[in-house]
Coordinates of C-alpha atoms in Angstrom, one line a residue:
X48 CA 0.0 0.0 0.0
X49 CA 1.5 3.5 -0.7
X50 CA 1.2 6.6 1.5
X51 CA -1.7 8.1 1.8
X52 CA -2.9 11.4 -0.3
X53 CA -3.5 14.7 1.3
X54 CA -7.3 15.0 2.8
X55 CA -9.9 15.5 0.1
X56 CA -12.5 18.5 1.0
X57 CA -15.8 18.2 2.3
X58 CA -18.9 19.1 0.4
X59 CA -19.3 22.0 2.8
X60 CA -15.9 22.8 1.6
X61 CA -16.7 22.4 -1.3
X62 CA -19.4 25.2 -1.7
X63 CA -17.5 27.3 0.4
X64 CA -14.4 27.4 -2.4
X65 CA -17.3 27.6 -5.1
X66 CA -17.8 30.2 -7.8
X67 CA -20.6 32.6 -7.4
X68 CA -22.8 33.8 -10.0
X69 CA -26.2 36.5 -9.2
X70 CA -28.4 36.0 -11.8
X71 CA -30.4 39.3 -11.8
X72 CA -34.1 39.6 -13.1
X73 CA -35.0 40.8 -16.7
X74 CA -37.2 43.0 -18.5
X75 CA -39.8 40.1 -18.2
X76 CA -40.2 36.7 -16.6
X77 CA -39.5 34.8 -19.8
X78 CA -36.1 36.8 -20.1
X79 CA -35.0 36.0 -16.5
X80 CA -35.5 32.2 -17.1
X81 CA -33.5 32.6 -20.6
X82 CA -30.8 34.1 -18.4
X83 CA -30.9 31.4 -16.0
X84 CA -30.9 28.8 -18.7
X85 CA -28.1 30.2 -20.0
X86 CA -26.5 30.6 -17.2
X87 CA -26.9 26.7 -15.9
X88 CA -25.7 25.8 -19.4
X89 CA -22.2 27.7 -19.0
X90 CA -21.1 25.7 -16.3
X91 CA -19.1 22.7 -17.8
X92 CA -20.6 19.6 -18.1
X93 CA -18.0 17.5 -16.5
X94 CA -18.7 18.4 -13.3
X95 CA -15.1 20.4 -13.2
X96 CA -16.4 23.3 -11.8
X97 CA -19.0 24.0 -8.9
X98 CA -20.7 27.4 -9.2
X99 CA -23.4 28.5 -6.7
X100 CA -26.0 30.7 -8.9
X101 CA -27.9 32.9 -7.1
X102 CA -31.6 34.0 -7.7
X103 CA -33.2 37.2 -7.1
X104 CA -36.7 38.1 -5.9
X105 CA -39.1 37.3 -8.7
X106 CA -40.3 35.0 -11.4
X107 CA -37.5 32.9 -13.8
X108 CA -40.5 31.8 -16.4
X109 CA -38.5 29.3 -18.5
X110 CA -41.6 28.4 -20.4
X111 CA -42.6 24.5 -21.6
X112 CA -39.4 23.3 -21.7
X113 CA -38.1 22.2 -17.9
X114 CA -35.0 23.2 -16.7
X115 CA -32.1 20.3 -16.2
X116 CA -29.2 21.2 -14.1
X117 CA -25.5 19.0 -14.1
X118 CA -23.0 17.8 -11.9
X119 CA -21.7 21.1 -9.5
X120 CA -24.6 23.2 -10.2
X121 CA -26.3 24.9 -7.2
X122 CA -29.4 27.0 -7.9
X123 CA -30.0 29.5 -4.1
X124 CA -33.2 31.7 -4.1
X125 CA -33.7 34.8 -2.0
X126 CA -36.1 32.7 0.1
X127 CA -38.8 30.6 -0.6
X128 CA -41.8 32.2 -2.3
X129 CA -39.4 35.5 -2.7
X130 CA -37.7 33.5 -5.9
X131 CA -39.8 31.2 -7.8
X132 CA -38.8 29.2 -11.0
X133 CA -42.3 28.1 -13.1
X134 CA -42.6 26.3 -16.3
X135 CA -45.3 24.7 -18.1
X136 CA -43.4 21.8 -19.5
X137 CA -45.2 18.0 -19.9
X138 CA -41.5 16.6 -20.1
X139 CA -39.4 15.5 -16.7
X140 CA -40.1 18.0 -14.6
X141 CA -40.0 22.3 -14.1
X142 CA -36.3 21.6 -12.7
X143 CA -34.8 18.1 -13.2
X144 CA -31.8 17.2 -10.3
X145 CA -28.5 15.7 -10.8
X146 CA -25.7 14.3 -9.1
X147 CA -23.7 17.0 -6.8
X148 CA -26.3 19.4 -7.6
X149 CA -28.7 21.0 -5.3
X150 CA -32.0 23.7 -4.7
X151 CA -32.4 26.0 -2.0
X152 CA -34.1 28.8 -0.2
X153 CA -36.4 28.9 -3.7
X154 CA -40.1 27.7 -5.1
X155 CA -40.1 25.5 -8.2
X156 CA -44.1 25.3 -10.0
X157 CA -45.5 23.5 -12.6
X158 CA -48.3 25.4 -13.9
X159 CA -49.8 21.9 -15.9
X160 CA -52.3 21.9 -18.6
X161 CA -50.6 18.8 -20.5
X162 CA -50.2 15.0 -20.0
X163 CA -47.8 15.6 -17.1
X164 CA -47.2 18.3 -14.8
X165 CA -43.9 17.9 -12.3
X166 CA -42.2 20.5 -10.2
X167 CA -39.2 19.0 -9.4
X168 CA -38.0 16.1 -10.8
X169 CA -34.8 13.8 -9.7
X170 CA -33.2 10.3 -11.0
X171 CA -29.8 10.5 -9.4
X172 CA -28.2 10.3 -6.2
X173 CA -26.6 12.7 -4.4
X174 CA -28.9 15.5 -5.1
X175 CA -29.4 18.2 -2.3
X176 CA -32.4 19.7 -1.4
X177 CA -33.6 21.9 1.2
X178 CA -35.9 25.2 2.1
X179 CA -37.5 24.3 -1.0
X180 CA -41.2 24.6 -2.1
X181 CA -42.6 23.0 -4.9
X182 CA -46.1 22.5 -6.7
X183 CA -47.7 21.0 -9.5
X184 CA -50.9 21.7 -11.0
X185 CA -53.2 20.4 -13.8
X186 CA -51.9 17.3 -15.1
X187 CA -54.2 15.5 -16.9
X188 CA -53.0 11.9 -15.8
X189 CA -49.9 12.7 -13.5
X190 CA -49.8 15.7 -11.1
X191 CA -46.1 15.4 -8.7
X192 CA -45.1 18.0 -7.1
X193 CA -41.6 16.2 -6.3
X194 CA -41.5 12.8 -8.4
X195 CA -37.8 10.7 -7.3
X196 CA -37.2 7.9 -9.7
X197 CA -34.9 4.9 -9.7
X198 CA -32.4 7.8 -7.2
X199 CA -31.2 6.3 -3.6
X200 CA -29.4 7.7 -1.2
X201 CA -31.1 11.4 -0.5
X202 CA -32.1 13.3 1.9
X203 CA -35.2 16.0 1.5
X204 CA -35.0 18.7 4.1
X205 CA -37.7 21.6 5.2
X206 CA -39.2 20.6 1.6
X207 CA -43.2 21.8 1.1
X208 CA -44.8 19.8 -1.6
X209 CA -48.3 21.0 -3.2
X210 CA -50.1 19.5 -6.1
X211 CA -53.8 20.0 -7.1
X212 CA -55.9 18.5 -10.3
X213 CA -59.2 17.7 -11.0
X214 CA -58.4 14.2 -12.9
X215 CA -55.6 11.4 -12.7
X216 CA -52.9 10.3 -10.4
X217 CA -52.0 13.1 -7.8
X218 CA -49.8 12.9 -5.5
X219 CA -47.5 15.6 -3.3
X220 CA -43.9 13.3 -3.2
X221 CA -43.6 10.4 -5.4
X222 CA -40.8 8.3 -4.4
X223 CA -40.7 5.5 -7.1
X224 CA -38.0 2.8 -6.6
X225 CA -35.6 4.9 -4.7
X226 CA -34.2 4.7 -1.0
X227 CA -35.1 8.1 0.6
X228 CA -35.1 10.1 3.8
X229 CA -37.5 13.1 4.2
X230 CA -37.6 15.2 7.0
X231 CA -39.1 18.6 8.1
X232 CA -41.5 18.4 5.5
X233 CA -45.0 19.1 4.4
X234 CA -47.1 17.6 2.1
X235 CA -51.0 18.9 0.6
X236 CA -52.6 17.1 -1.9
X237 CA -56.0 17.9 -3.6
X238 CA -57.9 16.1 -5.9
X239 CA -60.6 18.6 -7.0
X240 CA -62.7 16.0 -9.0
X241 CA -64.4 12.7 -9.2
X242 CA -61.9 12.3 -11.9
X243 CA -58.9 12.8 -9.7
X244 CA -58.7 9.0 -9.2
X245 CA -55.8 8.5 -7.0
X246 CA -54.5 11.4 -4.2
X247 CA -51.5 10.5 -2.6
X248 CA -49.5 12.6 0.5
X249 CA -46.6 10.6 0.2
X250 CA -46.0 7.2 -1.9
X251 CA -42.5 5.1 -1.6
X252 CA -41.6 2.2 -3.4
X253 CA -37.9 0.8 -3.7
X254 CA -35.8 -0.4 -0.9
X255 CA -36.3 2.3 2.0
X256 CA -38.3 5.0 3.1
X257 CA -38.0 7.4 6.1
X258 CA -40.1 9.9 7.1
X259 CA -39.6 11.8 10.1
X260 CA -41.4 14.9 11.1
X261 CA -43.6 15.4 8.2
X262 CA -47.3 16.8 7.9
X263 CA -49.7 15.1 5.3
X264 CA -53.4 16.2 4.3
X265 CA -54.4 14.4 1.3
X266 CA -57.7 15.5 0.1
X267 CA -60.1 14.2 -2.7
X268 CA -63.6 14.9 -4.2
X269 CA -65.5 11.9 -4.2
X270 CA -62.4 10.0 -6.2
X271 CA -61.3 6.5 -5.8
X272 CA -59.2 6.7 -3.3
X273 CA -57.2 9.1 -1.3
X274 CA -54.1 8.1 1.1
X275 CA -51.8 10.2 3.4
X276 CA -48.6 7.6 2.8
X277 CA -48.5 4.6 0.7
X278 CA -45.9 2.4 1.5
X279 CA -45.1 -0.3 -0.9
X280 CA -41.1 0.2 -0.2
X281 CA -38.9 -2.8 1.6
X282 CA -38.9 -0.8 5.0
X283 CA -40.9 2.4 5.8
X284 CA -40.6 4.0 9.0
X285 CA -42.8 6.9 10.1
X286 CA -41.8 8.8 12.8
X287 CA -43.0 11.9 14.9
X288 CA -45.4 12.9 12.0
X289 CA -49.1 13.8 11.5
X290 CA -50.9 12.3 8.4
X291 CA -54.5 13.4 7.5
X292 CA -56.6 11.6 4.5
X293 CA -60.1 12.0 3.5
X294 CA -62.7 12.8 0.7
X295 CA -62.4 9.5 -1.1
X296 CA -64.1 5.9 -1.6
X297 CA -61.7 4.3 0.3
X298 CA -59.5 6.9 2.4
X299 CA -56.5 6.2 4.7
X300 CA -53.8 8.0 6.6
X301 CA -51.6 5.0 5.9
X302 CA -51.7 2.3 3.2
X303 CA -49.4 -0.2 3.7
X304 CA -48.4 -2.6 1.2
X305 CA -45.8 -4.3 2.8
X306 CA -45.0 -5.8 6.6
X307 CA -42.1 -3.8 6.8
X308 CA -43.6 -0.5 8.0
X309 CA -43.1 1.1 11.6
X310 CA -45.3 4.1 12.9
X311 CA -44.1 5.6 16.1
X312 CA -45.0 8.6 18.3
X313 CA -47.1 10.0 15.3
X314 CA -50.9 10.6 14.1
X315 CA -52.7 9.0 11.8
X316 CA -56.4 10.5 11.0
X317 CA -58.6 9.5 8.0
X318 CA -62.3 11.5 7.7
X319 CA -65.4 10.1 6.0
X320 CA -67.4 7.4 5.5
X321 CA -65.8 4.4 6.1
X322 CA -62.2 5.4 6.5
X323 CA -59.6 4.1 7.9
X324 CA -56.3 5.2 9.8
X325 CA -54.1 2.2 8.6
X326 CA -55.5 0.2 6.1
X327 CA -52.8 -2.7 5.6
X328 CA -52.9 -5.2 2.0
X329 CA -50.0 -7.4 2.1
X330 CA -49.0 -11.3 1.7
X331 CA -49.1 -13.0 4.4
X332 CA -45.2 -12.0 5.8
X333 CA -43.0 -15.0 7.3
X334 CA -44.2 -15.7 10.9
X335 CA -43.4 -13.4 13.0
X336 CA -43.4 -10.2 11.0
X337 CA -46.1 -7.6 11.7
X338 CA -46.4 -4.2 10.5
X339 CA -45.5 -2.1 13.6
X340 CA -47.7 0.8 15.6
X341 CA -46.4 2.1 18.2
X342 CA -46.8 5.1 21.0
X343 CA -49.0 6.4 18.4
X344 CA -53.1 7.2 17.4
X345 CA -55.0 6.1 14.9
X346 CA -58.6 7.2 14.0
X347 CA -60.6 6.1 11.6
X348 CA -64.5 6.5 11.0
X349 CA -65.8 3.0 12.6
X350 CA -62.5 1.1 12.3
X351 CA -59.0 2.4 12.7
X352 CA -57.7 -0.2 11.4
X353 CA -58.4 -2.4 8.8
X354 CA -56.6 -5.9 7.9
X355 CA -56.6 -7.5 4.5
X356 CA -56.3 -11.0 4.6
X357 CA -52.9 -12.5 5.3
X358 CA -51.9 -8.8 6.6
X359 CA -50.8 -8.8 10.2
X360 CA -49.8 -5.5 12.4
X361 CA -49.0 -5.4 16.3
X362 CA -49.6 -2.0 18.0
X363 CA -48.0 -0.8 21.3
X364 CA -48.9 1.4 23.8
X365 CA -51.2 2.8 20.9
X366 CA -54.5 4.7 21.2
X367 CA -57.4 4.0 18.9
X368 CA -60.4 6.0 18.1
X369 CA -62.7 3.2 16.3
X370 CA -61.6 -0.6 16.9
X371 CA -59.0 -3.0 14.8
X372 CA -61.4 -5.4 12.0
X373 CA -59.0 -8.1 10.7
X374 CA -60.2 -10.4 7.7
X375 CA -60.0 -14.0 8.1
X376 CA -56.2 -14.8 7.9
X377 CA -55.5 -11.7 9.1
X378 CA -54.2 -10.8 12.6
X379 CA -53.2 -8.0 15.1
X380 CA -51.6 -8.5 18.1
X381 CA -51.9 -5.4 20.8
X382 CA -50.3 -4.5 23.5
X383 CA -50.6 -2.0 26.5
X384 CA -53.4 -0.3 23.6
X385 CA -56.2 1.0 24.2
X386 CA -59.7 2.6 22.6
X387 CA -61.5 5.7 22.9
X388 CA -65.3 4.6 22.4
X389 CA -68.0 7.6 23.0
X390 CA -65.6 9.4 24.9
X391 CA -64.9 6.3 27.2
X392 CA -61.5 4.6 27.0
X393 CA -61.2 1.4 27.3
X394 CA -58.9 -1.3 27.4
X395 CA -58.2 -3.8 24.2
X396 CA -57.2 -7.4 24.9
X397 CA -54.1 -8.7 23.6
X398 CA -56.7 -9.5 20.3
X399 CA -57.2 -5.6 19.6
X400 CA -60.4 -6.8 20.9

């Protein structure tokens, strides 16, 4: 082995030795995206250089065509909501992430009217996001507000996600096939129409999810279904959050679609007719494995939580408002829980019964 090289420098460092580019506003809002454009496409493409542009307060329009950044490319507003980037595009996304590239103190929009309308789009790792607001409106079929694909390993700090149609799939984070940690973050979803099928808070597939202090309201007209968190991912851990769902045929704070889910110390409320606070559809696991509530409440309309068969959960030290109905070879094993029934609370057996 040969001696060891000097000390490489942090990313911190990193920014700190950066260039720094101000990207003033234009005549018009059009201009001032042209400039930013223009600006992202100086930067070399090799990832050579790391250049910190800076946004003023106003609106960088950059039309229907989104804005992709590279490798050492870091777009800083003046604040969010003081320096907004918008487009109209029905490709990727208003502003589409990279690898050692990164958003902050801005607002990215999607103003919609095609297919698909995405605020903030991402497939690689590595990309750095925080103080960020983003929203997506009027996708005919796909409304994201922040839409991760096939990207592990990142971390989504104080990020407010906001996406609205009246038809298709809505949802305020899309995490599809990625491993991912959001924190800090808030999430409000509307489906303004019959036709808005599917509202989603948060939804995670892949290998992990972990949300930690989040807030969720997912909201739908009379569509088919409307959930705070869908959890279809390996492992997906909820933490220290409150998640709100309601308005749809079938409507739950949390659906989970896999055993490997954990709520702990958070809130879990869905509103309407027949609703539920955790509905859980999953294989039957290995024995042994349950789907995991604890310190936490759940509320539902009648039932707070609602079993599929060959789904299994235990809950802990958990309080329920509306009991536990599990289908036959389904099963919930509870512990220390109990449930608030007219205003009564009452002790559940180790059956959720």
């Amino acid at each position: 082995m040969g001696p060891a090289g000097a000390p490489g420098s942090s990313g911190t460092d990193g920014l700190l030795a950066a260039r720094v580019r101000i990207i003033p506003l234009q005549a018009t809002a059009l201009e001032s995206g042209a400039a930013l454009r223009a600006a992202v496409d100086a930067v070399p493409s090799d990832g050579s250089q790391t250049w910190v542009l800076r946004l003023g307060a106003g609106t960088y329009d950059l039309g229907t065509t989104g804005l992709v950044l590279k490798r050492g490319v870091f777009l800083e507003g003046s604040g969010v909501g003081v320096s907004r980037i918008t487009s109209s595009t029905a490709g990727d996304g208003s502003v589409v992430g990279a690898s050692g590239a990164g958003l902050r103190l801005l607002s990215v929009s999607n103003t919609g009217g095609g297919t698909r309308s995405v605020a903030l789009f991402n497939r690689d790792d590595g990309f750095a996001v925080s103080e960020v607001r983003a929203e997506a409106l009027a996708g005919q079929s796909l409304t994201f507000g922040v839409y991760y694909q096939s990207a592990n390993d990142n971390t989504l700090s104080r990020v407010e996600s906001r996406a609205t149609s009246d038809r298709g799939r809505v949802m305020g984070f899309a995490f599809d096939q990625t491993g991912i940690t959001l924190e800090d973050s808030k999430a409000f979803v509307q489906g303004t129409a019959s036709a808005a099928d599917t509202v989603i808070g948060v939804g995670v597939t892949g290998s992990f999810g972990v949300l930690r202090r989040v807030f969720i309201n997912a909201s739908a007209a009379n569509g088919a279904r409307s959930f705070g968190v869908e959890a279809a991912a390996q492992s997906v851990s909820v933490t220290d959050s409150e998640v709100f769902s309601g308005g749809a045929t079938l409507s739950a704070a949390l659906h989970a679609e896999t055993p490997g889910v954990s709520v702990r110390s958070s809130r879990l409320k869905a509103t309407g007719t027949g609703a539920f606070g955790v509905y859980a559809d999953f294989p039957a696991p290995s024995p042994g494995v349950r789907m995991g509530i604890d310190q936490s409440s759940i509320e539902g309309d009648e039932v707070s939580v609602f079993l599929k068969a060959g789904s299994t959960a235990r809950l802990g030290h958990a309080k329920l408002f509306g009991g536990v109905f599990a289908e036959q070879g389904a099963s919930a094993l509870c512990l220390f829980t109990f449930k608030t029934v007219q205003q009564d609370t009452l002790p559940v057996d180790s059956s959720c019964l």
